[in-house]
Amino acid sequence: MVTLQQNFSSMEETVRTLLQNQDPLEGPTVDPLDLMKAYKDKLLEEMWKQQDSLEGPTATETPASPEAGDGSEDSSTLLERLRALEAENSALSVENDNQRKQYEHCLDEVANQVVQALLTQKDLKEECVKLRTRVFDLEQQNRILSVLLQQR
């Protein structure tokens, strides 16, 4: 049972480390939910194996055996920790989804602003071309008028 608790603590620490070192903009390379499910399945499998191995010898013992009580307390403690970790994982998953939605919203806003800036730039370029053409036409008219005035 002690080994099982050590394994569980090790897995718990590994998951926390992975979640802390994860780049929030990059997104998870491995879904934390899948990782937690795999750890949970492995832990439950080990717990059932150990419980089966404990039930064999304890079937002949009296139910008041202190060893059987300790195993039950350890199992309930582990199950309680497992439930707490599942709740924490669920909360982290919800938080991750909320952050992802917030990042997507911000990205959409930035993309819209870039599109607006490009459209404004295009409109300004077109207006500049029209103004240059107008200036060229007016200069040409000025030259013609100047020549006409000099001829009189």
PDB file of N, CA and C in Angstrom, residues 16 32 47 49 60 63 71 75-76 85 95 100 110 116 119 124 128 130 134 136 140-141 149:
ATOM      1  N   ARG A  16       1.257  17.671 -12.240  1.00  0.00           N
ATOM      2  CA  ARG A  16       1.357  19.087 -11.862  1.00  0.00           C
ATOM      3  C   ARG A  16       2.506  19.767 -12.604  1.00  0.00           C
ATOM      4  N   PRO A  32      -4.278  17.066 -20.940  1.00  0.00           N
ATOM      5  CA  PRO A  32      -4.144  16.740 -19.519  1.00  0.00           C
ATOM      6  C   PRO A  32      -5.241  15.795 -19.047  1.00  0.00           C
ATOM      7  N   MET A  47      -4.494  -0.581  -7.548  1.00  0.00           N
ATOM      8  CA  MET A  47      -5.241  -0.664  -6.299  1.00  0.00           C
ATOM      9  C   MET A  47      -6.052  -1.958  -6.248  1.00  0.00           C
ATOM     10  N   LYS A  49      -5.445  -4.732  -7.885  1.00  0.00           N
ATOM     11  CA  LYS A  49      -4.516  -5.861  -7.743  1.00  0.00           C
ATOM     12  C   LYS A  49      -4.091  -6.021  -6.291  1.00  0.00           C
ATOM     13  N   THR A  60      -9.271 -15.439   5.733  1.00  0.00           N
ATOM     14  CA  THR A  60      -9.172 -16.393   6.836  1.00  0.00           C
ATOM     15  C   THR A  60      -9.022 -15.687   8.166  1.00  0.00           C
ATOM     16  N   PRO A  63     -12.423 -10.221  10.977  1.00  0.00           N
ATOM     17  CA  PRO A  63     -12.670  -8.902  10.416  1.00  0.00           C
ATOM     18  C   PRO A  63     -12.104  -7.782  11.276  1.00  0.00           C
ATOM     19  N   GLY A  71      -5.493  -1.038   5.617  1.00  0.00           N
ATOM     20  CA  GLY A  71      -5.597  -1.121   4.158  1.00  0.00           C
ATOM     21  C   GLY A  71      -6.832  -0.402   3.665  1.00  0.00           C
ATOM     22  N   SER A  75      -6.849   2.806   1.301  1.00  0.00           N
ATOM     23  CA  SER A  75      -7.611   2.810   0.051  1.00  0.00           C
ATOM     24  C   SER A  75      -8.571   3.986   0.014  1.00  0.00           C
ATOM     25  N   SER A  76      -9.253   4.222   1.129  1.00  0.00           N
ATOM     26  CA  SER A  76     -10.200   5.341   1.135  1.00  0.00           C
ATOM     27  C   SER A  76      -9.459   6.673   1.020  1.00  0.00           C
ATOM     28  N   LEU A  85      -8.108  15.027  -7.014  1.00  0.00           N
ATOM     29  CA  LEU A  85      -7.331  15.287  -8.237  1.00  0.00           C
ATOM     30  C   LEU A  85      -8.235  15.360  -9.459  1.00  0.00           C
ATOM     31  N   GLU A  95     -10.778  25.809 -16.887  1.00  0.00           N
ATOM     32  CA  GLU A  95      -9.958  27.021 -16.970  1.00  0.00           C
ATOM     33  C   GLU A  95      -9.205  27.068 -18.302  1.00  0.00           C
ATOM     34  N   ARG A 100      -8.506  29.366 -23.605  1.00  0.00           N
ATOM     35  CA  ARG A 100      -8.432  29.149 -25.051  1.00  0.00           C
ATOM     36  C   ARG A 100      -9.464  30.017 -25.764  1.00  0.00           C
ATOM     37  N   VAL A 110      -7.699  41.068 -33.040  1.00  0.00           N
ATOM     38  CA  VAL A 110      -6.470  41.534 -33.692  1.00  0.00           C
ATOM     39  C   VAL A 110      -6.573  41.337 -35.203  1.00  0.00           C
ATOM     40  N   GLN A 116      -9.019  45.777 -41.040  1.00  0.00           N
ATOM     41  CA  GLN A 116      -9.463  47.172 -41.149  1.00  0.00           C
ATOM     42  C   GLN A 116      -8.309  48.091 -41.552  1.00  0.00           C
ATOM     43  N   LEU A 119      -7.593  47.569 -45.260  1.00  0.00           N
ATOM     44  CA  LEU A 119      -8.617  48.200 -46.096  1.00  0.00           C
ATOM     45  C   LEU A 119      -8.450  49.723 -46.110  1.00  0.00           C
ATOM     46  N   LEU A 124      -6.648  54.645 -48.889  1.00  0.00           N
ATOM     47  CA  LEU A 124      -5.763  55.815 -48.920  1.00  0.00           C
ATOM     48  C   LEU A 124      -4.863  55.799 -50.150  1.00  0.00           C
ATOM     49  N   CYS A 128      -4.754  58.619 -53.002  1.00  0.00           N
ATOM     50  CA  CYS A 128      -3.492  59.267 -53.400  1.00  0.00           C
ATOM     51  C   CYS A 128      -3.315  59.225 -54.915  1.00  0.00           C
ATOM     52  N   LYS A 130      -5.680  59.059 -57.163  1.00  0.00           N
ATOM     53  CA  LYS A 130      -6.646  60.003 -57.740  1.00  0.00           C
ATOM     54  C   LYS A 130      -6.154  61.440 -57.596  1.00  0.00           C
ATOM     55  N   ARG A 134      -5.228  64.109 -60.472  1.00  0.00           N
ATOM     56  CA  ARG A 134      -5.863  65.438 -60.485  1.00  0.00           C
ATOM     57  C   ARG A 134      -4.803  66.542 -60.528  1.00  0.00           C
ATOM     58  N   PHE A 136      -1.744  66.281 -61.707  1.00  0.00           N
ATOM     59  CA  PHE A 136      -1.126  66.235 -63.041  1.00  0.00           C
ATOM     60  C   PHE A 136      -2.011  66.946 -64.057  1.00  0.00           C
ATOM     61  N   GLN A 140      -1.133  70.369 -66.105  1.00  0.00           N
ATOM     62  CA  GLN A 140      -1.185  70.403 -67.569  1.00  0.00           C
ATOM     63  C   GLN A 140      -2.086  71.554 -68.038  1.00  0.00           C
ATOM     64  N   GLN A 141      -3.212  71.735 -67.381  1.00  0.00           N
ATOM     65  CA  GLN A 141      -4.103  72.851 -67.727  1.00  0.00           C
ATOM     66  C   GLN A 141      -3.408  74.192 -67.466  1.00  0.00           C
ATOM     67  N   LEU A 149      -1.721  82.505 -72.575  1.00  0.00           N
ATOM     68  CA  LEU A 149      -1.545  83.882 -72.102  1.00  0.00           C
ATOM     69  C   LEU A 149      -0.297  84.519 -72.699  1.00  0.00           C
TER      70      LEU A 149
END
